[in-house]
Short mmCIF file of C-alpha atoms and ligand atoms in Angstrom, two decimals:
data_model
loop_
_atom_site.label_atom_id
_atom_site.label_comp_id
_atom_site.label_asym_id
_atom_site.label_seq_id
_atom_site.Cartn_x
_atom_site.Cartn_y
_atom_site.Cartn_z
CA MET A 1 81.82 104.71 115.57
CA ARG A 2 84.24 107.60 115.20
CA ALA A 3 87.71 108.08 116.71
CA TRP A 4 90.34 110.79 116.46
CA GLU A 5 93.67 109.45 115.18
CA ILE A 6 97.26 110.67 115.10
CA VAL A 7 98.29 109.75 111.56
CA SER A 8 101.51 111.74 111.12
CA GLY A 9 104.02 113.95 112.90
CA ASP A 10 102.36 117.09 111.58
CA GLY A 11 100.66 118.12 114.78
CA VAL A 12 97.16 119.03 115.91
CA ASP A 13 95.82 120.16 112.53
CA ALA A 14 96.74 116.78 111.01
CA LEU A 15 94.56 114.80 113.44
CA ASN A 16 92.16 112.59 111.51
CA LEU A 17 88.55 111.85 112.46
CA ALA A 18 88.09 108.25 111.31
CA ASP A 19 85.16 105.87 111.07
CA ARG A 20 86.06 102.57 112.71
CA PRO A 21 84.23 99.30 113.35
CA MET A 22 82.51 99.10 116.74
CA PRO A 23 85.02 97.37 119.08
CA GLU A 24 83.79 94.29 120.96
CA PRO A 25 85.17 93.24 124.35
CA GLY A 26 87.22 90.06 124.56
CA PRO A 27 87.69 87.98 127.73
CA GLY A 28 88.50 90.19 130.71
CA GLN A 29 87.51 93.39 128.90
CA VAL A 30 84.63 95.86 128.94
CA ALA A 31 83.26 98.11 126.21
CA ILE A 32 82.59 101.71 127.21
CA LYS A 33 80.51 104.35 125.47
CA VAL A 34 82.72 107.39 126.05
CA HIS A 35 80.85 110.52 127.16
CA ALA A 36 83.81 112.78 127.90
CA SER A 37 87.60 112.87 127.57
CA SER A 38 89.77 115.48 129.28
CA ILE A 39 93.02 116.62 127.72
CA ASN A 40 96.39 116.77 129.40
CA TYR A 41 99.57 118.55 128.41
CA ARG A 42 101.04 115.13 127.69
CA ASP A 43 98.31 114.44 125.09
CA LEU A 44 99.22 117.68 123.33
CA THR A 45 102.94 116.85 123.24
CA THR A 46 102.15 113.31 122.05
CA ILE A 47 100.13 114.69 119.13
CA GLU A 48 102.86 117.21 118.34
CA ASP A 49 105.69 114.68 118.44
CA PRO A 50 104.56 111.07 118.03
CA ILE A 51 107.66 110.06 116.10
CA SER A 52 110.27 110.48 118.85
CA ARG A 53 107.91 108.47 121.08
CA GLY A 54 107.94 105.63 118.53
CA LEU A 55 104.15 105.59 118.20
CA PRO A 56 102.58 103.62 115.36
CA PHE A 57 100.13 105.32 113.00
CA PRO A 58 97.27 105.53 113.57
CA THR A 59 97.26 106.07 117.34
CA VAL A 60 94.18 107.32 119.17
CA PRO A 61 95.24 110.09 121.62
CA ASN A 62 94.20 110.79 125.24
CA SER A 63 94.32 108.75 128.43
CA ASP A 64 91.26 110.12 130.22
CA ALA A 65 87.72 108.97 129.58
CA ALA A 66 84.45 108.78 131.48
CA GLY A 67 81.50 106.86 130.13
CA GLU A 68 79.18 103.94 130.64
CA VAL A 69 79.71 100.23 130.28
CA THR A 70 77.85 98.88 127.24
CA ALA A 71 79.19 95.31 126.94
CA ILE A 72 81.10 92.91 129.17
CA GLY A 73 83.59 90.27 128.10
CA ALA A 74 83.81 86.73 129.47
CA GLY A 75 85.06 86.47 133.03
CA VAL A 76 84.37 90.07 134.07
CA THR A 77 82.33 90.18 137.27
CA LYS A 78 83.14 93.59 138.68
CA PHE A 79 81.01 95.65 136.26
CA GLN A 80 77.47 95.60 134.93
CA ILE A 81 76.03 97.16 131.81
CA GLY A 82 75.18 100.79 132.53
CA ASP A 83 77.87 101.31 135.20
CA LYS A 84 79.45 104.76 135.10
CA VAL A 85 83.21 104.35 134.86
CA MET A 86 86.55 106.02 134.08
CA SER A 87 89.66 104.78 132.32
CA CYS A 88 92.86 104.38 134.32
CA PHE A 89 95.92 106.08 132.79
CA PHE A 90 97.79 102.76 133.16
CA GLU A 91 95.75 99.69 132.28
CA ASP A 92 98.16 97.48 134.25
CA TRP A 93 99.15 99.20 137.49
CA ALA A 94 97.01 97.72 140.26
CA GLY A 95 99.17 98.86 143.17
CA GLY A 96 102.61 98.79 144.75
CA PRO A 97 105.62 100.40 143.11
CA ILE A 98 105.48 101.30 139.42
CA SER A 99 107.01 98.75 137.04
CA LYS A 100 108.16 98.75 133.43
CA ALA A 101 105.07 96.66 132.59
CA ALA A 102 102.82 99.33 134.11
CA MET A 103 104.57 102.07 132.17
CA ASP A 104 104.08 100.09 128.99
CA SER A 105 100.32 100.11 129.57
CA ALA A 106 99.75 103.88 129.34
CA LEU A 107 96.68 104.81 127.30
CA GLY A 108 97.18 107.27 124.47
CA GLY A 109 100.86 106.31 124.31
CA ALA A 110 102.11 102.74 124.53
CA ARG A 111 98.46 101.65 124.16
CA GLN A 112 95.66 103.12 122.07
CA GLY A 113 93.90 106.08 123.69
CA VAL A 114 90.30 106.94 124.39
CA LEU A 115 89.31 109.93 122.22
CA ALA A 116 86.68 107.79 120.53
CA GLU A 117 82.94 107.24 120.75
CA GLN A 118 83.45 103.66 121.96
CA VAL A 119 86.50 101.99 123.54
CA VAL A 120 87.36 98.54 124.85
CA LEU A 121 89.58 98.36 127.93
CA ASP A 122 90.87 95.66 130.27
CA ALA A 123 88.51 95.55 133.24
CA GLY A 124 91.51 95.93 135.58
CA GLY A 125 92.11 99.36 134.06
CA VAL A 126 88.55 100.61 134.54
CA ILE A 127 87.27 102.20 137.75
CA SER A 128 83.87 103.38 139.02
CA MET A 129 83.05 107.10 138.99
CA PRO A 130 82.37 108.97 142.24
CA GLY A 131 78.56 109.15 142.32
CA HIS A 132 78.20 112.94 142.54
CA LEU A 133 80.24 113.74 139.43
CA SER A 134 79.05 114.29 135.87
CA PHE A 135 80.84 112.50 133.04
CA THR A 136 82.53 115.80 132.14
CA GLU A 137 83.87 116.21 135.68
CA ALA A 138 84.87 112.55 136.10
CA ALA A 139 86.87 112.67 132.87
CA THR A 140 89.36 114.99 134.59
CA LEU A 141 90.43 112.48 137.23
CA PRO A 142 92.52 109.72 135.56
CA CYS A 143 95.66 111.76 134.85
CA ALA A 144 95.73 115.27 136.37
CA GLY A 145 93.65 114.42 139.42
CA LEU A 146 95.50 111.24 140.26
CA THR A 147 98.91 112.80 139.64
CA ALA A 148 98.15 115.61 142.08
CA TRP A 149 96.86 113.09 144.64
CA HIS A 150 100.00 110.95 144.29
CA ALA A 151 102.26 114.01 144.62
CA LEU A 152 100.61 115.03 147.89
CA THR A 153 100.13 111.62 149.50
CA ARG A 154 103.35 109.72 148.74
CA PRO A 155 105.74 108.75 150.25
CA ALA A 156 103.80 110.31 153.16
CA PRO A 157 100.65 112.43 153.06
CA ILE A 158 100.81 116.16 153.58
CA LYS A 159 99.92 117.02 157.19
CA PRO A 160 97.48 119.74 158.27
CA GLY A 161 99.31 123.05 158.60
CA GLU A 162 102.10 122.15 156.18
CA THR A 163 102.85 124.49 153.29
CA VAL A 164 102.78 123.35 149.66
CA LEU A 165 104.08 125.31 146.67
CA LEU A 166 102.04 124.94 143.48
CA LEU A 167 103.41 126.11 140.13
CA GLY A 168 100.95 127.59 137.64
CA THR A 169 97.22 127.06 137.35
CA GLY A 170 96.95 124.11 134.96
CA GLY A 171 95.12 120.85 135.50
CA VAL A 172 97.51 119.26 138.00
CA SER A 173 98.04 122.41 140.09
CA VAL A 174 94.34 123.22 140.43
CA PHE A 175 93.62 119.67 141.62
CA ALA A 176 96.54 119.97 144.04
CA GLN A 177 94.95 123.13 145.48
CA GLN A 178 91.65 121.32 145.99
CA PHE A 179 93.36 118.36 147.68
CA CYS A 180 95.40 120.70 149.91
CA ASN A 181 92.08 122.20 151.04
CA ILE A 182 90.96 118.72 152.11
CA MET A 183 94.27 118.05 153.86
CA GLY A 184 94.29 121.36 155.73
CA ALA A 185 97.50 122.52 154.07
CA ARG A 186 98.52 126.09 153.32
CA THR A 187 99.36 126.75 149.67
CA ILE A 188 101.54 129.26 147.86
CA VAL A 189 100.61 129.44 144.18
CA THR A 190 102.57 130.96 141.30
CA SER A 191 101.06 132.03 137.97
CA SER A 192 101.79 134.27 135.01
CA SER A 193 98.37 135.86 135.42
CA ASP A 194 96.95 137.95 138.28
CA GLU A 195 93.46 137.02 137.15
CA LYS A 196 94.22 133.30 137.44
CA LEU A 197 95.85 133.92 140.82
CA GLU A 198 92.60 135.48 142.02
CA ARG A 199 90.73 132.38 140.83
CA MET A 200 93.17 130.29 142.88
CA ARG A 201 92.47 132.51 145.90
CA ASP A 202 88.76 131.82 145.41
CA LEU A 203 89.60 128.10 145.43
CA GLY A 204 91.42 128.47 148.76
CA ALA A 205 95.02 129.43 147.96
CA SER A 206 96.70 131.18 150.87
CA ASP A 207 99.42 133.19 149.11
CA LEU A 208 99.90 134.22 145.49
CA VAL A 209 103.02 135.08 143.47
CA ASN A 210 103.05 136.25 139.85
CA TYR A 211 106.15 134.57 138.36
CA ARG A 212 106.22 137.05 135.46
CA THR A 213 106.33 140.20 137.58
CA THR A 214 108.31 138.42 140.32
CA PRO A 215 110.89 136.38 138.39
CA ASP A 216 112.74 135.65 141.67
CA TRP A 217 109.62 133.92 142.97
CA ASP A 218 111.71 131.52 145.05
CA ALA A 219 112.92 134.46 147.17
CA ARG A 220 109.30 135.59 147.64
CA VAL A 221 108.30 132.07 148.72
CA LEU A 222 111.07 132.14 151.32
CA GLU A 223 109.81 135.52 152.57
CA LEU A 224 106.29 134.13 152.83
CA THR A 225 107.59 131.25 154.97
CA ASP A 226 109.76 133.40 157.26
CA GLY A 227 112.89 132.15 155.54
CA VAL A 228 112.11 128.49 156.24
CA GLY A 229 110.79 127.30 152.86
CA VAL A 230 107.83 125.11 151.96
CA ASP A 231 107.32 121.51 153.03
CA ARG A 232 106.58 120.24 149.53
CA VAL A 233 106.63 121.45 145.93
CA VAL A 234 104.30 120.10 143.24
CA GLU A 235 106.86 120.65 140.48
CA VAL A 236 105.26 120.83 137.05
CA GLY A 237 107.76 123.22 135.45
CA GLY A 238 110.85 121.06 135.03
CA PRO A 239 114.20 122.42 133.83
CA GLY A 240 113.19 126.09 133.93
CA THR A 241 111.77 126.02 137.47
CA LEU A 242 113.47 123.17 139.34
CA GLN A 243 116.41 125.13 140.74
CA ARG A 244 114.07 127.80 142.14
CA SER A 245 111.89 125.04 143.62
CA ILE A 246 115.01 123.62 145.30
CA ASN A 247 115.69 127.11 146.70
CA ALA A 248 112.09 127.45 147.92
CA VAL A 249 111.79 124.14 149.80
CA ARG A 250 112.72 123.79 153.47
CA VAL A 251 115.56 121.72 154.87
CA GLY A 252 114.30 118.14 154.85
CA GLY A 253 111.40 119.04 152.52
CA ALA A 254 110.28 117.26 149.38
CA ILE A 255 109.78 117.96 145.69
CA SER A 256 107.29 115.87 143.71
CA LEU A 257 108.69 116.11 140.20
CA ILE A 258 105.86 115.85 137.73
CA GLY A 259 106.22 117.94 134.63
CA VAL A 260 108.34 119.55 132.04
CA LEU A 261 106.30 122.58 130.97
CA THR A 262 109.60 124.42 130.48
CA ASP A 263 112.03 122.59 128.23
CA ALA A 264 114.97 124.87 128.91
CA GLY A 265 116.26 126.51 132.01
CA GLY A 266 119.03 127.28 134.37
CA GLU A 267 121.59 125.01 135.87
CA ILE A 268 120.47 122.59 138.59
CA VAL A 269 122.87 122.53 141.54
CA PRO A 270 122.74 119.03 143.08
CA THR A 271 124.78 120.19 146.08
CA ASN A 272 121.78 122.20 147.28
CA LEU A 273 119.61 119.09 147.18
CA MET A 274 122.17 117.22 149.26
CA ARG A 275 122.90 120.02 151.76
CA LYS A 276 119.23 120.66 152.43
CA SER A 277 118.48 116.90 152.51
CA ILE A 278 115.66 117.40 150.02
CA SER A 279 113.78 114.37 148.70
CA LEU A 280 113.29 114.64 144.94
CA ARG A 281 110.74 112.09 143.78
CA GLY A 282 109.59 111.42 140.23
CA ILE A 283 105.84 110.92 139.92
CA TYR A 284 104.15 109.10 137.05
CA VAL A 285 100.38 109.47 137.45
CA GLY A 286 99.37 106.70 139.89
CA SER A 287 98.08 103.19 140.50
CA TYR A 288 94.56 101.76 140.67
CA ASP A 289 94.85 101.61 144.48
CA MET A 290 95.71 105.31 144.63
CA PHE A 291 92.82 106.09 142.25
CA GLU A 292 90.34 104.29 144.55
CA GLU A 293 91.73 106.12 147.57
CA MET A 294 91.44 109.48 145.80
CA ASN A 295 87.87 108.73 144.71
CA ARG A 296 86.90 108.03 148.31
CA ALA A 297 88.29 111.40 149.40
CA ILE A 298 86.54 113.14 146.49
CA ALA A 299 83.24 111.50 147.39
CA VAL A 300 83.46 112.24 151.13
CA HIS A 301 84.29 115.91 150.52
CA GLY A 302 81.95 116.36 147.55
CA LEU A 303 84.90 117.77 145.61
CA GLN A 304 83.97 119.25 142.21
CA PRO A 305 86.78 119.26 139.63
CA VAL A 306 87.35 122.63 137.97
CA VAL A 307 86.39 122.36 134.30
CA SER A 308 87.01 125.74 132.73
CA GLU A 309 86.13 124.90 129.13
CA THR A 310 84.41 122.15 127.18
CA PHE A 311 84.66 121.34 123.47
CA ALA A 312 82.50 119.33 121.11
CA PHE A 313 83.93 116.04 119.82
CA ASP A 314 84.07 117.36 116.25
CA ASP A 315 85.97 120.42 117.52
CA ALA A 316 88.65 118.47 119.43
CA LYS A 317 91.50 120.24 117.63
CA SER A 318 90.46 123.55 119.20
CA ALA A 319 91.00 122.08 122.68
CA TYR A 320 94.64 121.22 121.93
CA HIS A 321 95.26 124.63 120.34
CA ARG A 322 93.80 126.25 123.42
CA MET A 323 96.13 124.23 125.64
CA ARG A 324 99.15 125.26 123.58
CA GLY A 325 98.13 128.90 124.20
CA ALA A 326 98.02 128.19 127.99
CA GLY A 327 95.00 130.49 128.40
CA HIS A 328 93.04 127.85 130.28
CA PHE A 329 92.57 127.35 134.03
CA GLY A 330 92.28 123.86 135.49
CA LYS A 331 90.88 121.27 133.10
CA MET A 332 89.51 121.28 129.56
CA VAL A 333 87.18 118.50 128.46
CA ILE A 334 86.00 117.18 125.11
CA ASN A 335 82.40 116.00 125.31
CA VAL A 336 82.16 112.93 123.12
CA ASN A 337 78.67 111.40 123.08
N1 NAP B 1 104.45 112.85 135.56
C1 NAP B 1 103.15 112.70 135.43
O1 NAP B 1 102.57 111.69 135.77
C2 NAP B 1 102.35 113.82 134.87
C3 NAP B 1 100.96 113.81 134.96
C4 NAP B 1 100.24 114.91 134.53
C5 NAP B 1 100.94 116.00 134.00
N2 NAP B 1 102.28 115.94 133.88
C6 NAP B 1 103.03 117.07 133.37
O2 NAP B 1 102.83 118.14 134.29
C7 NAP B 1 102.83 119.35 133.57
C8 NAP B 1 101.52 120.06 133.84
O3 NAP B 1 100.47 119.31 133.27
P1 NAP B 1 99.01 119.92 133.19
O4 NAP B 1 98.18 118.91 132.50
O5 NAP B 1 98.61 120.44 134.51
O6 NAP B 1 99.31 121.13 132.20
P2 NAP B 1 98.45 122.37 131.82
O7 NAP B 1 97.05 122.24 132.29
O8 NAP B 1 98.68 122.61 130.38
O9 NAP B 1 99.16 123.53 132.65
C9 NAP B 1 99.67 124.63 132.02
C10 NAP B 1 99.96 125.72 133.04
O10 NAP B 1 101.25 125.55 133.62
C11 NAP B 1 101.75 126.80 134.02
N3 NAP B 1 103.14 127.05 133.65
C12 NAP B 1 103.71 127.02 132.44
N4 NAP B 1 105.00 127.39 132.53
C13 NAP B 1 105.23 127.66 133.84
C14 NAP B 1 106.34 128.13 134.57
N5 NAP B 1 107.50 128.39 133.99
N6 NAP B 1 106.21 128.29 135.90
C15 NAP B 1 105.05 128.02 136.52
N7 NAP B 1 103.94 127.60 135.87
C16 NAP B 1 104.05 127.43 134.55
C17 NAP B 1 100.88 127.85 133.36
O11 NAP B 1 100.07 128.42 134.40
P3 NAP B 1 99.72 129.97 134.39
O12 NAP B 1 98.92 130.18 133.14
O13 NAP B 1 98.95 130.14 135.64
O14 NAP B 1 101.01 130.74 134.39
C18 NAP B 1 100.04 127.06 132.37
O15 NAP B 1 98.76 127.60 132.21
C19 NAP B 1 103.08 118.99 132.11
O16 NAP B 1 104.46 119.05 131.82
C20 NAP B 1 102.60 117.55 132.02
O17 NAP B 1 103.19 116.83 130.99
C21 NAP B 1 102.99 114.88 134.30
#
């Protein structure tokens, strides 16, 4: 079977397509024939800079897979051969608060990833697919989908009528829009592209702000909320956007801090966080329990993940190049088998 490997710090073009022995499941594990693997910004940055992350060579990239169970190790009762399943981003985060042990079980990072024709995973880190989804669609859920769900449901779920600010139109933000639709929340979406903003309107976004043509987008968000500010921000920008997100959130509101798409930016003024009593909460994907909860909501509402582009397994490098160009909308998926 074949697997893509990170074999150096030389980036996407240095990825190696290797032939490997077929992995067999040990006790407590299942083997999965991977049909699709979605890519996340984190997979791109891991490939670009594996050395500062201390990754061994070779490391298989990607956390997100959907496929079917082909073999079952001793002691596994929860799956049968042929079951349609997804990988969990963390193999060892069943529920409750995140722990160091959970963080050390991230696929495509601390543990080997899933951009391979066949993988073996601990059964506790494998979850059933919602029945109405294709493998391509299901492969988008383990990281971007679950992160958006976590950001909108913890520490308390968004209430109907609340306003949520979404930054950009990447994988996490598009899922957040779809979940806000389910929750009855109003959204304000920023993007660098009017065309992508229109696609967000088609998905249900209430208000749109182009952050290129409106660099003071925080002021526009305040205008759109009658000077009050939003209830929650799904913050994927990081240093370059956080201060404006702080400006745009209401007194007593919350910021779910997810990403670092910008690696440089203005000064963050902690006083504003304190004076406005804003809750700033770091989010790291989510637990198995959250994943099950999200899948139930997806199934009940028949939610279809937005897959804007697919790539052949042999052409995986093009997917990462495309992500670096940020031309995509929502999720990109590599079809494996
Ligand atoms: N903490 C976690 O658990 C977790 C989980 C998943 C992702 N993340 C992080 O969250 C971030 C987003 O991930 P993703 O997979 O959704 O990425 P993605 O699909 O690559 O999203 C890229 C999009 O972000 C938008 N963007 C870039 N710079 C922006 C800025 N200054 N202001 C507003 N939007 C901006 C752009 O949207 P437009 O083209 O519309 O302008 C771009 O297309 C990444 O930093 C990723 O590492 C963290």
